[in-house]
Amino acid sequence: MKHTFAILFTITMICLSSPTVWSQCEGYITEETPPPAISGMATTDPGFTVLYWSWGELTSRNGGADRPNLLDFDGGIMLLDMEWSTAEHCTVPGEVARTAVLFESLDSEGFGRWALINVGGTDGEGADIDYLQYRHPSSQARPIPVPELGDMNMTEDSITLSFSWESTPEAESLSDLEDADGAPLPSLRGWALYIINATRPTARPWDWSFAPDLEADSVSGYSTNTSARISLPRSLWHDQSICVAIAPTFDGNGDASGEDPVYSSVHATYLGHPSNWIALPPEDSEEPVHIGAIRLHPIGHNLLELEMDAPSEIQGTQYRVALAVDDGNPYLLQSFEGGLGHYEIQIQLPSWAFRRRPHLLVEMLDGAGHTIDSRQIDRPGKIS
């Protein structure tokens, strides 16, 4: 009898100390037949990761390190089954009505790609992906968009930069998320913008600096459309080159309008490819860093004199002059250091240049070799 009591006491103490017994989430997703829920991605891709959470309940209900049962199949990933009972974090027990599953990996150059499933009906008998695919196509893995610079405006104290990028709705195609009127809603809630001045940018957000969006649509610095405007203090950001990159964010326990400070958004693990490099002029300069007027003068057989102005330069500026040939690899003619603002350089052309008449390419580089401006001249001898 004493042994029976001891066993029962032990079992009771284990149960009381185990959150998976008394705080257990319930819900299920299954897929049995092709097409795979996610196309264009594999679990063997570099950096592959997957996270699931209860839509709108991130902090209390998420998979953590738990991973659904996945199968690489026919150029995609089948979500064979996902049991909420195995989720790592569940502080609110009971059935989970809607589940989001975020898939991420790195491309061949080491930057982020993503795809997402967002399905209701995971409670009760569970969500059947095969059935959902009669109305909703597979989500397609897509690269995170690359932001492009629009305007740059300078004052004595700050530089304001505007960016825009393309949307990627195919990455969240397998979603039955709808508003009260039955209209489809995107799962993606916002974009986080980052800035860096490193020699080699990475896909890791913690290597970068968060750059809050100042547009009216932004919430807590997150852009909720496909554009952003940032402002940099010139006392810190000057005489250097930078690039920016973005990452998608999803509703954690916020709402469709964005992520308020009291809420928590689901942030992508990786950043996308960085933008083109942008030169920030010296603090005392009011002129954007760029290549100015270029003049070419024939001075001999296959010999040209290149005269060029550069109204504003940054520390470490270099120049490269090349011929743009058909195979896409420029034929280097001359390279030289910057810092003078005005240049007169002799350029020796190869004998084939006047027959093929290739474009002449002049590039301005920063100290790390990133291209920060370029000019193309149709043919040697033309004034630009």
Coordinates of C-alpha atoms in Angstrom, one line a residue:
M1 CA 0.0 0.0 0.0
K2 CA 2.9 2.3 0.8
H3 CA 4.4 1.6 -2.6
T4 CA 1.1 2.4 -4.4
F5 CA 0.8 5.7 -2.5
A6 CA 4.4 6.6 -3.5
I7 CA 3.8 5.8 -7.1
L8 CA 0.5 7.8 -7.2
F9 CA 2.2 10.7 -5.4
T10 CA 5.1 10.7 -7.9
I11 CA 2.8 10.6 -10.9
T12 CA 0.8 13.5 -9.5
M13 CA 3.9 15.6 -8.9
I14 CA 5.1 14.9 -12.5
C15 CA 1.7 15.9 -13.9
L16 CA 1.6 19.1 -11.8
S17 CA 5.1 20.1 -13.0
S18 CA 4.4 19.3 -16.6
P19 CA 2.9 22.2 -18.7
T20 CA 2.3 19.8 -21.6
V21 CA -0.3 18.0 -19.5
W22 CA -2.2 20.8 -17.8
S23 CA -1.5 23.5 -20.4
Q24 CA -1.8 21.6 -23.7
C25 CA -2.9 23.1 -27.0
E26 CA -5.0 21.1 -29.3
G27 CA -5.1 21.4 -33.1
Y28 CA -4.1 19.5 -36.2
I29 CA -3.0 20.1 -39.8
T30 CA -2.6 17.3 -42.3
E31 CA -1.6 16.8 -46.0
E32 CA -1.8 13.4 -47.7
T33 CA -1.6 14.0 -51.5
P34 CA 0.3 16.4 -53.8
P35 CA 0.7 19.2 -54.7
P36 CA 2.9 20.0 -51.8
A37 CA 1.8 22.9 -49.6
I38 CA 5.0 24.8 -50.3
S39 CA 6.6 24.8 -53.7
G40 CA 10.2 25.8 -54.6
M41 CA 11.8 25.0 -51.2
A42 CA 13.2 21.9 -49.5
T43 CA 14.0 21.1 -46.0
T44 CA 17.6 20.5 -47.2
D45 CA 18.1 24.1 -48.3
P46 CA 20.8 26.1 -46.5
G47 CA 19.4 27.7 -43.3
F48 CA 16.1 26.0 -43.6
T49 CA 13.8 26.7 -40.6
V50 CA 10.1 26.5 -39.8
L51 CA 8.0 28.1 -37.1
Y52 CA 4.3 27.7 -36.4
W53 CA 2.1 29.8 -34.0
S54 CA -1.5 30.4 -33.2
W55 CA -2.5 33.4 -35.3
G56 CA -2.7 36.4 -33.0
E57 CA -1.5 34.5 -30.0
L58 CA 2.3 34.3 -30.5
T59 CA 3.5 34.8 -27.0
S60 CA 1.2 32.2 -25.5
R61 CA 1.0 29.6 -28.2
N62 CA 3.8 28.8 -30.6
G63 CA 5.8 25.7 -31.7
G64 CA 9.2 27.0 -30.5
A65 CA 11.7 24.3 -31.4
D66 CA 9.0 21.8 -32.3
R67 CA 9.0 20.9 -36.0
P68 CA 6.0 19.6 -38.0
N69 CA 6.3 16.3 -39.9
L70 CA 7.6 17.5 -43.3
L71 CA 8.4 15.6 -46.5
D72 CA 10.4 16.9 -49.5
F73 CA 8.4 16.0 -52.6
D74 CA 8.3 17.1 -56.2
G75 CA 10.2 20.3 -55.8
G76 CA 8.4 21.4 -52.7
I77 CA 7.5 20.5 -49.1
M78 CA 4.5 18.5 -48.0
L79 CA 3.2 19.3 -44.5
L80 CA 2.2 15.7 -43.6
D81 CA 1.0 16.5 -40.2
M82 CA 1.4 19.1 -37.4
E83 CA 0.2 18.3 -33.9
W84 CA -0.4 21.3 -31.6
S85 CA 0.0 18.9 -28.6
T86 CA 3.7 18.8 -29.2
A87 CA 4.2 22.6 -29.3
E88 CA 6.9 23.9 -27.1
H89 CA 5.0 26.9 -25.8
C90 CA 1.4 26.7 -24.7
T91 CA 0.4 28.8 -21.7
V92 CA -3.2 28.9 -22.7
P93 CA -4.6 25.4 -23.1
G94 CA -7.4 24.4 -25.4
E95 CA -8.2 24.3 -29.1
V96 CA -6.3 26.5 -31.6
A97 CA -8.6 27.8 -34.3
R98 CA -6.1 29.3 -36.8
T99 CA -2.4 28.3 -37.4
A100 CA 0.3 30.0 -39.4
V101 CA 3.4 28.1 -40.5
L102 CA 6.4 30.1 -41.7
F103 CA 9.0 28.4 -43.9
E104 CA 12.4 30.1 -44.5
S105 CA 15.7 29.3 -46.1
L106 CA 18.7 30.9 -47.7
D107 CA 19.3 31.3 -51.5
S108 CA 22.6 30.5 -53.2
E109 CA 24.0 33.9 -52.2
G110 CA 23.0 33.5 -48.6
F111 CA 20.0 35.8 -48.3
G112 CA 16.4 35.1 -47.2
R113 CA 13.5 33.3 -48.9
W114 CA 10.1 32.7 -47.4
A115 CA 6.7 31.0 -47.8
L116 CA 3.8 30.8 -45.4
I117 CA 0.7 28.8 -44.8
N118 CA -2.2 30.3 -42.8
V119 CA -5.2 28.1 -42.3
G120 CA -8.3 28.1 -40.0
G121 CA -10.1 25.0 -38.8
T122 CA -7.1 23.5 -37.1
D123 CA -9.4 22.8 -34.1
G124 CA -11.9 20.0 -34.1
E125 CA -11.0 17.4 -36.8
G126 CA -8.1 19.7 -38.0
A127 CA -7.3 21.5 -41.2
D128 CA -7.0 19.4 -44.4
I129 CA -4.6 21.0 -46.8
D130 CA -5.6 18.8 -49.6
Y131 CA -9.2 20.1 -49.3
L132 CA -8.0 23.7 -49.0
Q133 CA -6.0 23.4 -52.2
Y134 CA -9.2 23.1 -54.3
R135 CA -9.6 26.9 -53.7
H136 CA -6.1 28.0 -52.6
P137 CA -2.9 27.2 -54.6
S138 CA 0.4 26.2 -52.9
S139 CA 2.4 28.9 -51.4
Q140 CA 5.5 29.5 -53.5
A141 CA 8.9 30.2 -51.9
R142 CA 10.0 33.7 -52.9
P143 CA 13.1 35.8 -52.2
I144 CA 12.5 38.7 -49.8
P145 CA 12.2 41.8 -52.0
V146 CA 15.1 44.2 -52.6
P147 CA 14.5 47.8 -51.7
E148 CA 15.3 50.4 -54.3
L149 CA 16.3 54.0 -53.5
G150 CA 13.9 56.7 -54.7
D151 CA 14.7 60.2 -53.4
M152 CA 17.5 61.5 -51.2
N153 CA 17.1 64.8 -49.5
M154 CA 19.7 66.5 -47.4
T155 CA 19.6 69.2 -44.7
E156 CA 22.3 70.5 -42.5
D157 CA 21.4 67.9 -39.8
S158 CA 19.9 64.9 -41.6
I159 CA 19.6 62.9 -44.7
T160 CA 16.2 61.5 -45.7
L161 CA 16.0 58.4 -48.0
S162 CA 12.9 56.9 -49.6
F163 CA 12.7 53.3 -50.6
S164 CA 10.2 51.0 -52.3
W165 CA 10.0 47.3 -53.2
E166 CA 7.7 44.7 -54.8
S167 CA 5.1 42.7 -53.0
T168 CA 5.3 38.9 -53.0
P169 CA 1.7 37.6 -52.7
E170 CA 2.6 34.2 -54.1
A171 CA 4.6 33.4 -51.0
E172 CA 1.3 33.3 -48.9
S173 CA -1.1 31.8 -51.5
L174 CA -2.2 28.9 -49.3
S175 CA -4.2 31.0 -46.8
D176 CA -8.0 31.2 -46.1
L177 CA -7.5 34.3 -44.0
E178 CA -10.6 36.5 -44.7
D179 CA -12.2 39.6 -43.2
A180 CA -15.7 39.8 -41.9
D181 CA -17.1 40.2 -45.4
G182 CA -15.3 37.1 -46.7
A183 CA -12.7 39.1 -48.7
P184 CA -9.1 37.6 -48.6
L185 CA -6.6 39.2 -46.3
P186 CA -2.8 39.0 -46.6
S187 CA -1.0 37.2 -43.8
L188 CA 2.0 39.5 -44.1
R189 CA 1.5 42.5 -41.8
G190 CA 4.6 44.6 -42.3
W191 CA 8.2 45.1 -43.3
A192 CA 11.2 45.8 -41.1
L193 CA 13.9 48.0 -42.7
Y194 CA 17.6 47.7 -41.8
I195 CA 20.7 49.6 -42.6
I196 CA 24.4 48.7 -42.6
N197 CA 27.8 50.0 -43.7
A198 CA 29.8 46.7 -43.4
T199 CA 32.1 45.5 -46.2
R200 CA 30.1 42.3 -46.6
P201 CA 26.4 42.4 -45.5
T202 CA 24.9 39.3 -44.0
A203 CA 21.3 37.9 -43.8
R204 CA 21.4 38.2 -40.0
P205 CA 19.3 41.2 -38.8
W206 CA 21.4 41.5 -35.6
D207 CA 24.4 42.5 -37.7
W208 CA 22.4 45.5 -39.0
S209 CA 20.8 48.6 -37.4
F210 CA 17.0 48.9 -37.4
A211 CA 15.8 51.9 -39.4
P212 CA 12.3 53.0 -38.4
D213 CA 9.9 53.9 -41.2
L214 CA 8.6 57.5 -40.9
E215 CA 5.7 57.2 -43.4
A216 CA 2.2 57.7 -42.2
D217 CA 1.3 54.0 -42.6
S218 CA 4.1 52.8 -40.3
V219 CA 3.4 51.4 -36.9
S220 CA 6.3 51.3 -34.3
G221 CA 8.7 51.8 -37.2
Y222 CA 7.4 48.9 -39.3
S223 CA 6.3 49.7 -42.8
T224 CA 2.8 48.3 -43.5
N225 CA 2.9 48.9 -47.3
T226 CA 5.7 48.5 -49.8
S227 CA 7.6 51.7 -49.2
A228 CA 9.5 53.4 -46.4
R229 CA 11.2 56.7 -45.6
I230 CA 14.1 56.9 -43.1
S231 CA 16.1 59.8 -41.7
L232 CA 19.7 59.6 -40.7
P233 CA 21.5 62.1 -38.5
R234 CA 24.5 63.5 -40.5
S235 CA 26.6 63.6 -37.4
L236 CA 26.7 59.8 -37.4
W237 CA 26.0 58.9 -41.1
H238 CA 28.3 60.7 -43.4
D239 CA 31.4 60.2 -45.6
Q240 CA 30.6 56.5 -46.1
S241 CA 28.5 54.1 -48.1
I242 CA 25.5 52.1 -46.9
C243 CA 22.9 49.7 -48.1
V244 CA 19.5 48.6 -46.8
A245 CA 17.6 45.4 -46.6
I246 CA 14.2 44.3 -45.4
A247 CA 12.5 41.4 -43.7
P248 CA 8.8 40.5 -43.6
T249 CA 6.8 40.5 -40.3
F250 CA 3.6 38.7 -39.4
D251 CA 0.8 39.1 -36.9
G252 CA 2.0 37.8 -33.5
N253 CA -0.7 39.1 -31.1
G254 CA -1.4 42.4 -32.8
D255 CA -3.9 43.1 -35.6
A256 CA -4.0 43.9 -39.4
S257 CA -3.1 47.6 -38.9
G258 CA 0.5 46.8 -37.8
E259 CA 2.4 46.0 -34.6
D260 CA 1.8 48.4 -31.7
P261 CA 4.4 48.5 -28.9
V262 CA 2.3 46.2 -26.7
Y263 CA 2.2 43.6 -29.3
S264 CA 4.7 41.2 -30.6
S265 CA 5.2 40.5 -34.3
V266 CA 6.7 37.4 -35.9
H267 CA 9.9 38.6 -37.5
A268 CA 11.5 36.7 -40.4
T269 CA 14.8 34.9 -39.5
Y270 CA 16.7 36.3 -42.4
L271 CA 17.0 39.6 -44.4
G272 CA 16.7 39.7 -48.2
H273 CA 19.3 40.9 -50.6
P274 CA 20.6 44.3 -49.8
S275 CA 19.9 47.4 -52.0
N276 CA 22.5 49.0 -54.2
W277 CA 25.2 50.8 -52.3
I278 CA 24.4 54.4 -51.5
A279 CA 27.1 57.0 -50.8
L280 CA 26.4 59.5 -48.0
P281 CA 28.4 62.7 -48.6
P282 CA 30.8 64.3 -46.1
E283 CA 29.0 66.1 -43.3
D284 CA 29.9 69.6 -44.7
S285 CA 28.8 68.8 -48.3
E286 CA 25.5 69.7 -49.7
E287 CA 26.1 67.8 -53.0
P288 CA 25.1 64.2 -53.5
V289 CA 28.0 61.8 -54.2
H290 CA 28.0 61.2 -58.0
I291 CA 29.9 61.2 -61.2
G292 CA 29.6 64.6 -62.9
A293 CA 30.3 65.6 -66.5
I294 CA 32.5 63.3 -68.6
R295 CA 34.4 64.4 -71.7
L296 CA 36.4 62.2 -74.1
H297 CA 39.1 63.6 -76.4
P298 CA 40.9 61.5 -79.1
I299 CA 44.6 62.3 -78.7
G300 CA 46.2 59.5 -80.8
H301 CA 45.8 56.1 -82.3
N302 CA 43.4 54.2 -80.0
L303 CA 44.2 56.7 -77.3
L304 CA 41.7 58.9 -75.5
E305 CA 41.8 61.5 -72.8
L306 CA 39.0 61.2 -70.2
E307 CA 38.2 64.4 -68.4
M308 CA 35.8 63.9 -65.6
D309 CA 34.3 65.9 -62.7
A310 CA 33.1 64.5 -59.3
P311 CA 31.5 67.3 -57.4
S312 CA 31.3 65.2 -54.2
E313 CA 33.2 62.1 -53.1
I314 CA 33.5 60.0 -50.0
Q315 CA 36.7 58.8 -48.3
G316 CA 38.4 56.0 -50.2
T317 CA 36.6 56.7 -53.5
Q318 CA 38.1 54.8 -56.5
Y319 CA 37.2 54.8 -60.2
R320 CA 37.1 52.1 -62.8
V321 CA 36.9 52.6 -66.6
A322 CA 35.9 49.6 -68.7
L323 CA 34.3 48.6 -72.0
A324 CA 30.9 46.9 -71.8
V325 CA 31.2 43.9 -74.0
D326 CA 28.6 41.3 -75.1
D327 CA 29.4 38.6 -72.7
G328 CA 28.5 40.8 -69.8
N329 CA 31.9 41.0 -68.2
P330 CA 33.4 44.5 -68.6
Y331 CA 36.8 44.8 -70.2
L332 CA 38.9 46.8 -67.7
L333 CA 40.8 49.7 -69.3
Q334 CA 41.9 51.8 -66.3
S335 CA 41.5 52.2 -62.6
F336 CA 42.6 55.1 -60.4
E337 CA 42.2 56.6 -56.9
G338 CA 39.7 59.4 -56.2
G339 CA 39.9 62.4 -53.9
L340 CA 40.8 65.1 -56.4
G341 CA 37.3 66.1 -57.7
H342 CA 38.6 66.6 -61.3
Y343 CA 40.5 64.1 -63.4
E344 CA 42.3 64.0 -66.7
I345 CA 43.2 60.4 -67.5
Q346 CA 44.7 58.8 -70.7
I347 CA 42.8 55.7 -71.8
Q348 CA 44.4 53.2 -74.2
L349 CA 41.7 51.3 -76.2
P350 CA 42.2 47.8 -77.6
S351 CA 42.4 47.6 -81.4
W352 CA 39.0 45.9 -81.6
A353 CA 37.2 48.7 -79.8
F354 CA 36.6 51.0 -82.8
R355 CA 35.3 48.1 -84.9
R356 CA 32.8 46.8 -82.3
R357 CA 32.1 50.2 -80.8
P358 CA 31.2 49.0 -77.3
H359 CA 29.8 51.2 -74.6
L360 CA 32.3 52.9 -72.2
L361 CA 31.5 52.3 -68.6
V362 CA 32.8 54.6 -65.8
E363 CA 32.2 53.5 -62.2
M364 CA 32.7 55.2 -58.9
L365 CA 33.5 52.8 -56.1
D366 CA 33.8 53.1 -52.3
G367 CA 36.9 51.9 -50.4
A368 CA 35.5 48.3 -50.2
G369 CA 35.0 48.1 -54.0
H370 CA 31.2 48.6 -53.9
T371 CA 29.8 50.5 -56.9
I372 CA 28.1 53.7 -55.7
D373 CA 27.6 55.4 -59.1
S374 CA 28.1 54.6 -62.7
R375 CA 27.8 56.2 -66.1
Q376 CA 27.7 54.6 -69.5
I377 CA 28.8 56.4 -72.7
D378 CA 27.5 55.1 -76.0
R379 CA 30.8 55.2 -77.8
P380 CA 34.3 56.6 -77.4
G381 CA 34.4 60.2 -78.4
K382 CA 30.9 61.1 -77.4
I383 CA 30.6 63.9 -74.9
S384 CA 28.4 63.1 -71.8

